[in-house]
Short mmCIF file of C-alpha atoms in Angstrom, two decimals:
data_model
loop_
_atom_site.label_atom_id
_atom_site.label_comp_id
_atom_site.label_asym_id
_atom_site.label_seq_id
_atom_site.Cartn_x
_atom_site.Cartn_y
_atom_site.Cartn_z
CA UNK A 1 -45.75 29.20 51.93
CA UNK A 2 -45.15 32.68 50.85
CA UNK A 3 -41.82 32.82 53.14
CA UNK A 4 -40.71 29.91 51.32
CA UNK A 5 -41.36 31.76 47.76
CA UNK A 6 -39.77 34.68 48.22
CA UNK A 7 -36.84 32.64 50.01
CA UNK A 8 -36.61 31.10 46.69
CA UNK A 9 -37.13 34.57 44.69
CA UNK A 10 -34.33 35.91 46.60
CA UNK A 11 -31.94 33.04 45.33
CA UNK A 12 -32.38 34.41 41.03
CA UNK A 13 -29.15 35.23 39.84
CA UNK A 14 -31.39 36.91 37.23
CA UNK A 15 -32.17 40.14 38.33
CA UNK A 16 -34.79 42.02 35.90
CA UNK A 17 -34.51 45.67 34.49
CA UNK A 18 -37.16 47.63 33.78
CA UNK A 19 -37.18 48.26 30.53
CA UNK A 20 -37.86 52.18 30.80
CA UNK A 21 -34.25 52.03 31.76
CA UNK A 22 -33.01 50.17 28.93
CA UNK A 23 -31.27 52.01 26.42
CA UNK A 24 -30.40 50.65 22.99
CA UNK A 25 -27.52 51.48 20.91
CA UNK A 26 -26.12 51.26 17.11
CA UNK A 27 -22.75 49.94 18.61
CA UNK A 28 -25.43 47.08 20.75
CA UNK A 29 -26.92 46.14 16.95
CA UNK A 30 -23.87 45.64 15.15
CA UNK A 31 -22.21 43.24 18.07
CA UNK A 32 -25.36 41.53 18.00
CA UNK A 33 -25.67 40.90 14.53
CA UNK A 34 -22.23 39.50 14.34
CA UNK A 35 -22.32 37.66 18.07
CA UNK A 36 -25.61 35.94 16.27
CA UNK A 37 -23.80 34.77 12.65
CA UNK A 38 -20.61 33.87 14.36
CA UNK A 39 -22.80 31.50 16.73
CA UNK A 40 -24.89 30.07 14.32
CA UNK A 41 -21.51 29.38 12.38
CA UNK A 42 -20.02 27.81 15.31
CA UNK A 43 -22.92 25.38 16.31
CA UNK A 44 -23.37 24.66 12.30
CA UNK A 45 -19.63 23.14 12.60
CA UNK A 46 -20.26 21.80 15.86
CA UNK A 47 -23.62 19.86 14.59
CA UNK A 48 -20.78 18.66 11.60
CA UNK A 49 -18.88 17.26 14.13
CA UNK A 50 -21.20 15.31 15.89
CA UNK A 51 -23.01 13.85 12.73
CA UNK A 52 -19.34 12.60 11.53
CA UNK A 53 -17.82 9.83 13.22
CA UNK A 54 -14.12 10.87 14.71
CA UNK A 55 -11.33 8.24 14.32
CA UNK A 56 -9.33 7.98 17.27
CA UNK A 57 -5.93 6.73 17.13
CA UNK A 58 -3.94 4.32 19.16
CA UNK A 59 -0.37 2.62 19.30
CA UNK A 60 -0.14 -0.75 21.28
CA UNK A 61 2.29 -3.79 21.35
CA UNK A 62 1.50 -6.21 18.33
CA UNK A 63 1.24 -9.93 20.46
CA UNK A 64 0.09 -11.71 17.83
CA UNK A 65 1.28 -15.12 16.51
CA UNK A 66 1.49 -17.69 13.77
CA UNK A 67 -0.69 -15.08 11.09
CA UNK A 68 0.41 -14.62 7.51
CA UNK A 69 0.96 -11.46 5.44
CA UNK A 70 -0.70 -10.85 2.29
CA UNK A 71 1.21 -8.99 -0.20
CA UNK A 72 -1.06 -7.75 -3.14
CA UNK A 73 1.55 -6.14 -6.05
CA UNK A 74 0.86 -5.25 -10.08
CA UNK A 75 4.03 -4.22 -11.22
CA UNK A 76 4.81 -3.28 -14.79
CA UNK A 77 7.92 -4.09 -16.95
CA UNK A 78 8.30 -2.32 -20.24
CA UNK A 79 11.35 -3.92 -21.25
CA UNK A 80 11.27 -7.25 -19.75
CA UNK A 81 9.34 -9.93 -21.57
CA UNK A 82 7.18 -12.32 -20.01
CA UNK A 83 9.10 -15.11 -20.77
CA UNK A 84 12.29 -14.32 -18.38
CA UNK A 85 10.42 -12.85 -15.75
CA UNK A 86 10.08 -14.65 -12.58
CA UNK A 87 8.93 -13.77 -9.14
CA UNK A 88 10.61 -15.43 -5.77
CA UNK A 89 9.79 -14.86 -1.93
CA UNK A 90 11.69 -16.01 0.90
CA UNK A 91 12.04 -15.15 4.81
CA UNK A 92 14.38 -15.60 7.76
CA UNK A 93 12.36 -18.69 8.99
CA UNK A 94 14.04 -20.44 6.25
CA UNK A 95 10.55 -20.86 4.21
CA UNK A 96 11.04 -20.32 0.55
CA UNK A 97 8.58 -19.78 -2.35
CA UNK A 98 11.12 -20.08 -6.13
CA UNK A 99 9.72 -19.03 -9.22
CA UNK A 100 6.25 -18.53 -7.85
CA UNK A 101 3.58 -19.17 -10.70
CA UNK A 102 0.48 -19.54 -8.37
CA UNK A 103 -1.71 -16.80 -8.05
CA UNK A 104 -0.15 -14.88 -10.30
CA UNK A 105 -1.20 -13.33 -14.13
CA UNK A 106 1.31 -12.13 -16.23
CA UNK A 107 0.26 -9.76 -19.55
CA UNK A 108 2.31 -9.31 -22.62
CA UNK A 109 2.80 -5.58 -23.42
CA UNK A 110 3.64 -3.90 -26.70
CA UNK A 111 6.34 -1.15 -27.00
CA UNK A 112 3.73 0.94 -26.22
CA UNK A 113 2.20 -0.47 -23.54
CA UNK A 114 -0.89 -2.35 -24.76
CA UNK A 115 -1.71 -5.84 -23.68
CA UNK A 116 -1.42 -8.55 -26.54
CA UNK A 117 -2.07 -11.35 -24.31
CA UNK A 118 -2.63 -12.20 -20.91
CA UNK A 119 -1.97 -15.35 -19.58
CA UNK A 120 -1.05 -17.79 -16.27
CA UNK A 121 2.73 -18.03 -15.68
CA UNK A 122 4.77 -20.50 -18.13
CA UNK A 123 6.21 -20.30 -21.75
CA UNK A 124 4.14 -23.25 -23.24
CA UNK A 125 4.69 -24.08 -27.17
CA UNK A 126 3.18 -26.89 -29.21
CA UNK A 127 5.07 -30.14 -29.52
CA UNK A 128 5.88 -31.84 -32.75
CA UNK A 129 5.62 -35.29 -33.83
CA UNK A 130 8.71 -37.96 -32.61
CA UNK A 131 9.76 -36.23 -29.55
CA UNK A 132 13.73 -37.88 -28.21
CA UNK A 133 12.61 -40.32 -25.93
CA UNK A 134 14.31 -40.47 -22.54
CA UNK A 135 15.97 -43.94 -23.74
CA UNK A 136 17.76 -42.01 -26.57
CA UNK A 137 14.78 -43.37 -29.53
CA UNK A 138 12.07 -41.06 -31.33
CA UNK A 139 8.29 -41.34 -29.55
CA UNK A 140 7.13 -44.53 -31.63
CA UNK A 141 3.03 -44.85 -32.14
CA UNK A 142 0.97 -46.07 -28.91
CA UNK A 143 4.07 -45.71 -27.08
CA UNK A 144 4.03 -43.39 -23.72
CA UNK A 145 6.46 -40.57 -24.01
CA UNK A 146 8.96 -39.97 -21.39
CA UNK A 147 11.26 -37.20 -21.55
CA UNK A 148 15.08 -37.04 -20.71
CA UNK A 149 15.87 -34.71 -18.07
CA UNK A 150 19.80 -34.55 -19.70
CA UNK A 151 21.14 -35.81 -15.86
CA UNK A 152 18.73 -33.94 -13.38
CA UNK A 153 16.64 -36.80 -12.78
CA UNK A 154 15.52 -37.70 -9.33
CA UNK A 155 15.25 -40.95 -10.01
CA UNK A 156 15.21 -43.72 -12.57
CA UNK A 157 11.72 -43.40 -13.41
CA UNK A 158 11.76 -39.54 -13.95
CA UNK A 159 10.63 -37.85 -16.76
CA UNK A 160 11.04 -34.15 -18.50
CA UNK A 161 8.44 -33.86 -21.31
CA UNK A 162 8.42 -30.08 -21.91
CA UNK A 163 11.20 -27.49 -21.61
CA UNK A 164 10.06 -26.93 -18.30
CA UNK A 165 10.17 -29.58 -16.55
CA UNK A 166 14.27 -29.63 -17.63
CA UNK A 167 14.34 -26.14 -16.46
CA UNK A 168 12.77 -27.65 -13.45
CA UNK A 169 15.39 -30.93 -12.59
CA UNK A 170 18.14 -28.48 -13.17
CA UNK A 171 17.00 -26.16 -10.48
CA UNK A 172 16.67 -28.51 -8.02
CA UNK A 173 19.88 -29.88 -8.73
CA UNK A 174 21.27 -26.38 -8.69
CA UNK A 175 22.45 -26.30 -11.96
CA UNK A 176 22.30 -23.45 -15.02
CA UNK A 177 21.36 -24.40 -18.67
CA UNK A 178 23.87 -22.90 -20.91
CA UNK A 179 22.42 -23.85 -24.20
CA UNK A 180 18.93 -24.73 -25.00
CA UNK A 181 18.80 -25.39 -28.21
CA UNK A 182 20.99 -29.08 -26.80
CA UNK A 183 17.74 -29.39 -24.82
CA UNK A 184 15.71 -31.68 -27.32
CA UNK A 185 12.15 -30.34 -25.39
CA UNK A 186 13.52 -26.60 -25.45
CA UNK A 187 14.57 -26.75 -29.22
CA UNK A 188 11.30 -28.72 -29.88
CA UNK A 189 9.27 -26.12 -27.88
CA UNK A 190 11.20 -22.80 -30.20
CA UNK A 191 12.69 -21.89 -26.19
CA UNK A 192 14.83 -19.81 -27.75
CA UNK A 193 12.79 -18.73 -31.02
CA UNK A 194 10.27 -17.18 -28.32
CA UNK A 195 12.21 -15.33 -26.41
CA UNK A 196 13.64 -13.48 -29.75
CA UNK A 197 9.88 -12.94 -30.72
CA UNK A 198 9.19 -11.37 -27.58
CA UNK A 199 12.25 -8.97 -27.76
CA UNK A 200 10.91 -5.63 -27.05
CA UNK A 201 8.31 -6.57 -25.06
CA UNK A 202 7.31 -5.29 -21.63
CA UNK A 203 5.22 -7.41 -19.15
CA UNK A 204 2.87 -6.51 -16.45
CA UNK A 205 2.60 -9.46 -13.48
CA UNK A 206 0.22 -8.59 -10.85
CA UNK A 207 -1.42 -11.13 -8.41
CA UNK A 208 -0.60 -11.55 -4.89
CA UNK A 209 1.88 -13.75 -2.12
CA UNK A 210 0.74 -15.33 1.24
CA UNK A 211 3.86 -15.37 3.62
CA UNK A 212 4.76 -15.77 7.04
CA UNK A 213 4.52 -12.61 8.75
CA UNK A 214 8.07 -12.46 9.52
CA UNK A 215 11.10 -10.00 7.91
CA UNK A 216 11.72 -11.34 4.36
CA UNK A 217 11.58 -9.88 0.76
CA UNK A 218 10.44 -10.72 -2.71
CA UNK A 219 11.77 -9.95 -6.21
CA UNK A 220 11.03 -9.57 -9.50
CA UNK A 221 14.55 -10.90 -11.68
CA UNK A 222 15.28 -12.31 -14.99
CA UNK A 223 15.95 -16.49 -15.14
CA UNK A 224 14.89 -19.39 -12.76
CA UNK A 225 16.18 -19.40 -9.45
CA UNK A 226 18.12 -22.02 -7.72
CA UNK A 227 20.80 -22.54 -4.57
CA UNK A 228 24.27 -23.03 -5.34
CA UNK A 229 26.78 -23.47 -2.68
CA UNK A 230 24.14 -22.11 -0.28
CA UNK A 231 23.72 -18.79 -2.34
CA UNK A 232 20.56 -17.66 -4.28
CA UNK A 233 21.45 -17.17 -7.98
CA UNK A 234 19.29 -16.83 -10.87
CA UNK A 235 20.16 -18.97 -14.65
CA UNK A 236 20.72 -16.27 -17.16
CA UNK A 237 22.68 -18.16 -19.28
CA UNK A 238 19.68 -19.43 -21.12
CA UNK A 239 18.72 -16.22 -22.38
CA UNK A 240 21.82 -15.51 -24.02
CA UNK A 241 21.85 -11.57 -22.98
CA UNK A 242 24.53 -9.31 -21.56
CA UNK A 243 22.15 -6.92 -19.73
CA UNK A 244 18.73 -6.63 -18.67
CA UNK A 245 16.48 -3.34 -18.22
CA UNK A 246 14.87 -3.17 -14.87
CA UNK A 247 12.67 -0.52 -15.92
CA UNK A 248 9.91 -0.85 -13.96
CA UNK A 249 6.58 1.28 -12.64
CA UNK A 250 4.85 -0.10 -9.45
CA UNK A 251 0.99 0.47 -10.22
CA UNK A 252 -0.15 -1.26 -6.45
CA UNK A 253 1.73 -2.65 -3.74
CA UNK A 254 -0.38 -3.75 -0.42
CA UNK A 255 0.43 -5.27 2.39
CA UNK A 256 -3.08 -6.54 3.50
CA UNK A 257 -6.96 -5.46 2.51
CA UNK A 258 -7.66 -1.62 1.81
CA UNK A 259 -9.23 0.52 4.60
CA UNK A 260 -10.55 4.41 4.71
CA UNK A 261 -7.39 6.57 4.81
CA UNK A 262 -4.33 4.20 3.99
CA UNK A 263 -1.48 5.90 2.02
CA UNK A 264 0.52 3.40 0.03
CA UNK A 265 3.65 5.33 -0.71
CA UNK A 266 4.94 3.16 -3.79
CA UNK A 267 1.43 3.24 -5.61
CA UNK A 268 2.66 5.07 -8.97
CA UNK A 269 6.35 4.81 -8.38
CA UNK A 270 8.27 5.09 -12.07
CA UNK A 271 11.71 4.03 -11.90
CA UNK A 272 13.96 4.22 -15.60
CA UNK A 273 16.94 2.21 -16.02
CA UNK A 274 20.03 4.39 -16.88
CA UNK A 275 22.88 1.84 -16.43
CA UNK A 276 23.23 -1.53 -18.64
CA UNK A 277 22.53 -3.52 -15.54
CA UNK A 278 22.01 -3.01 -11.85
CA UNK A 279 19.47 -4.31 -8.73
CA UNK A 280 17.01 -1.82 -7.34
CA UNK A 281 16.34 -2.53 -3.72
CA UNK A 282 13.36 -1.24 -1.50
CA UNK A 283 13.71 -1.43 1.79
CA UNK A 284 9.99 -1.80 3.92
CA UNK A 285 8.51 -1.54 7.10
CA UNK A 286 5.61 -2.52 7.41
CA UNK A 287 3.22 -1.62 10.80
CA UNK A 288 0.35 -4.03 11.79
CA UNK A 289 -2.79 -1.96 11.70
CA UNK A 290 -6.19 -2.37 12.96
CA UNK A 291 -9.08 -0.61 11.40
CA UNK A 292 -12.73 -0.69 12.76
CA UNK A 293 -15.40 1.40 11.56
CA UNK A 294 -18.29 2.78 13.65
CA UNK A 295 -20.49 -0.73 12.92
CA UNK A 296 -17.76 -2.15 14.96
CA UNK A 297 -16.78 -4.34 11.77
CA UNK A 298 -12.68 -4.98 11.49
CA UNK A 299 -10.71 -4.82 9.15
CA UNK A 300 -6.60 -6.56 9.87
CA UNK A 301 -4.00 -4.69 7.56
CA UNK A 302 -0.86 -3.30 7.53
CA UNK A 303 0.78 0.05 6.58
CA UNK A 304 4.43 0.68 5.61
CA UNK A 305 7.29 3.33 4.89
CA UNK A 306 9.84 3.08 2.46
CA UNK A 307 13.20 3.41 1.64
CA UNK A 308 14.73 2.59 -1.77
CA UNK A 309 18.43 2.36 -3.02
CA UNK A 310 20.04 1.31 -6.65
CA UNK A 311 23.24 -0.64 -6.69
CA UNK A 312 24.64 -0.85 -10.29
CA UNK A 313 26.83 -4.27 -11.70
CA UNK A 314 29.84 -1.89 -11.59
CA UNK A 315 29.18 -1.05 -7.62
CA UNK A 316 28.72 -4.09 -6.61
CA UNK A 317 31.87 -5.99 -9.03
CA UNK A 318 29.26 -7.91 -11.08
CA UNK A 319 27.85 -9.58 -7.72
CA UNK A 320 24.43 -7.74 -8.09
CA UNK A 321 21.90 -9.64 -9.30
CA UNK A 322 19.49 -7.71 -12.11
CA UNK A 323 16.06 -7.34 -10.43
CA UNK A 324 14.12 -5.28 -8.44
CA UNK A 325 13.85 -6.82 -4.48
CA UNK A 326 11.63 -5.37 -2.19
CA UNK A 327 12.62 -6.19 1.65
CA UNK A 328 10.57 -6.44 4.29
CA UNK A 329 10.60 -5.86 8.03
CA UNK A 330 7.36 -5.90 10.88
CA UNK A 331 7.51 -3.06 13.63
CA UNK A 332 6.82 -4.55 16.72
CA UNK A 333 4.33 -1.61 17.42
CA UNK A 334 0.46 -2.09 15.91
CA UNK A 335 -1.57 0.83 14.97
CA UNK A 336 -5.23 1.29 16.21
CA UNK A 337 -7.70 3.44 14.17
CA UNK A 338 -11.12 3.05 16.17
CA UNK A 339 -14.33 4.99 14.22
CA UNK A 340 -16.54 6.62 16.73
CA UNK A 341 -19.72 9.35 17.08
CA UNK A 342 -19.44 11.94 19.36
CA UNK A 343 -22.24 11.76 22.26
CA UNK A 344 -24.72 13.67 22.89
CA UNK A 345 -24.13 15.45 26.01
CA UNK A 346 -20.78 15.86 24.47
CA UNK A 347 -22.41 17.63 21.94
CA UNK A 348 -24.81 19.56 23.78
CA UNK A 349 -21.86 20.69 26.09
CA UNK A 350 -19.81 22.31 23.12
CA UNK A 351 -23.30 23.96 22.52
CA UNK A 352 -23.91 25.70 25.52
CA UNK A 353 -20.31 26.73 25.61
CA UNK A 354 -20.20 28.12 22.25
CA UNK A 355 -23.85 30.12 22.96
CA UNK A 356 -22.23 31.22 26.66
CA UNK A 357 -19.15 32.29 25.75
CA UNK A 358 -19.98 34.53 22.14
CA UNK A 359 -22.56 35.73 24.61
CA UNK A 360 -20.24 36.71 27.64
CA UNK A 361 -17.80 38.18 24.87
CA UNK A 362 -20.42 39.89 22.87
CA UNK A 363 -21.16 41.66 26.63
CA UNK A 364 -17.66 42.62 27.81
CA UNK A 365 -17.23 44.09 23.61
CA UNK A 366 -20.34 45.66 23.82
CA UNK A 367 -19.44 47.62 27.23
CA UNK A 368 -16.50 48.27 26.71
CA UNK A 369 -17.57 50.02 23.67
CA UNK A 370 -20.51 51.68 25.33
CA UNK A 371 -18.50 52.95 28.36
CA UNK A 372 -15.86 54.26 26.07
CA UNK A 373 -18.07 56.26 23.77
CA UNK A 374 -19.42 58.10 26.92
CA UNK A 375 -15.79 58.79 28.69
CA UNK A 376 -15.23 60.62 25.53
CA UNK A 377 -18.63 62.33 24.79
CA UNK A 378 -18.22 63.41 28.18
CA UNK A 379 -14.88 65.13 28.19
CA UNK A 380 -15.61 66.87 24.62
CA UNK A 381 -18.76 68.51 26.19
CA UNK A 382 -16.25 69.93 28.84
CA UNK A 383 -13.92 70.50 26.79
CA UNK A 384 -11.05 68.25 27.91
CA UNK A 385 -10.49 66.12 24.99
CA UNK A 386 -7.65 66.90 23.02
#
């Protein structure tokens, strides 16, 4: 048994001193007194670390199919009333969405930027007595009132009772309205009369769009939208103006729900119209991202970069349509951002590595120091330092 001990006391990599031959110095103090704070400052971040959860970050292949992208805007006009604004979406499967009212609010602003009313999309106006019927005769009493749609009906039975619903028929037909006030619903409904009234106005529209989640775009443009000889073009003639301000400040634009750390590069974005007319493009990419927090709870989103370019009526030979048009493209790469803690051993690694190694340091400082001071001490007593 006591062969085996001191077998086993012969294996300490420990070796003790005595302390009679221990000497301490002021040099020893001082590197101890720092070695001490700078490890106590070191396992104080360390302890930070591991209490924190780390995000780790990872790029993979995006395989999925059929979803649909939410876009979440508020966008604010200050010189484009309500009343002419319109918002249309559209991608390259062919899938269109004109004059989008749904999910949408749209707020009157003053000239200086206060709300007078807020509202769903649509013009609206009260109707007075003896509306045109759609036979050519004035609304009689008990009699149902049926509209003329002034040649965009569908079909015999069709009828336009409000402004609207002309606006409407002539879309789909792919027509413009030039005048109005030959419109008996429009010049019934002051069409006209309101837009003058709201002169001066700004609008804010915010709400969101549900799209495929294929390359597309969206825009905000003056007029209703139709297709004429297979191009998208937008009836301005109603509105009886030269030029419209695209002024325009982009208070949110999302593509998806919020998570911790997203930076949405067009949040705050003022743009000020210089020229009479013109169509400011942005150009988007947008990068599937996956977000899931240390409860293991995931959140889908989406992240984007941005480019933006101006192309006045002059530039483009009157072509341009006035508007601002955001376009939209996926990267095929998705983006990974995984919360996690750090583990303990991890932890208590990093630990013992910060106490061994200010320790081993402190040592090799301390001797060197020690060593030094007696080299010299030495050679002064004999008189060899110079």
């Amino acid at each position: 048994m006591d062969g085996f001990i001191n077998k086993l006391r012969s294996l300490d990599a420990y070796p003790k001193i005595n302390e009679d031959f221990y000497r301490r110095t002021l040099s020893g103090g001082v590197i101890t007194l720092v070695s001490s704070v700078v490890m106590l400052l070191l396992f104080i971040s360390e302890l930070r670390l591991y209490l924190h959860a780390v995000t780790e970050t990872k790029l993979v292949v995006d395989t999925s199919r059929g979803e649909t992208l939410r876009i979440n805007f508020d966008v604010t006009f200050p010189a484009l009333p309500c009343s002419i604004l319109s918002l249309d979406a559209m991608d390259i499967s062919g899938e269109q969405h004109l004059d989008v009212k749904h999910d949408i609010i749209k707020k009157r602003l003053d000239a200086h930027g206060n709300v007078i009313e807020s509202r769903q999309d649509g013009i609206g106006a009260p109707k007075i007595e003896k509306p045109l019927q759609r036979h050519g005769g004035r609304l009689e009493h008990n009699e149902t009132y049926c509209g003329s749609c002034y040649g965009g009906e569908t079909s015999d039975e069709a009828c336009c009772n409000s402004c609207e619903d002309v606006r409407e028929a002539y879309r789909k037909k792919g027509w413009g309205m030039s005048n109005p006030d030959l419109i008996d619903q429009c010049k019934r409904e002051g069409f006209l009369q309101k837009i003058k009234d709201e002169e001066g106005e700004g609008c804010n529209i915010n709400g969101f769009l549900e799209v495929n989640k294929v390359a597309g775009n969206f825009h905000f443009a003056p007029g209703k939208s139709f297709y004429q000889s297979g191009v998208h073009v937008h009836d301005l003639l109603a509105f009886q103006k030269d030029s419209f301000n695209i002024s325009h400040k982009i208070n949110r634009l999302t593509f998806g729900d919020y998570f911790p750390g997203v930076v949405n590069p067009l949040d705050g974005v003022l743009w000020t119209h210089q020229t009479p007319s013109g169509m400011y493009q942005y150009f988007i990419k947008v990068v599937p991202t996956v977000y899931t927090d240390v409860s293991g709870h995931t959140i889908q989103s989406n992240q984007f970069s941005v480019t933006e370019h101006f192309m006045s009526a002059e530039q483009a030979h009157f072509q341009a349509l006035p508007g601002v048009f955001f376009f939209y493209d996926l990267s095929p790469i998705k983006v990974t951002f995984t919360e996690e803690h750090i583990s303990f051993l991890h932890f208590l690694t990093n630990v013992c590595a910060i106490i061994g190694g200010v320790f081993t340091v402190s040592g090799i400082l301390d001797s060197f120091i020690y060593h030094g001071h007696r080299a010299i001490k030495k050679k002064m007593e004999i008189g060899k330092f110079s």
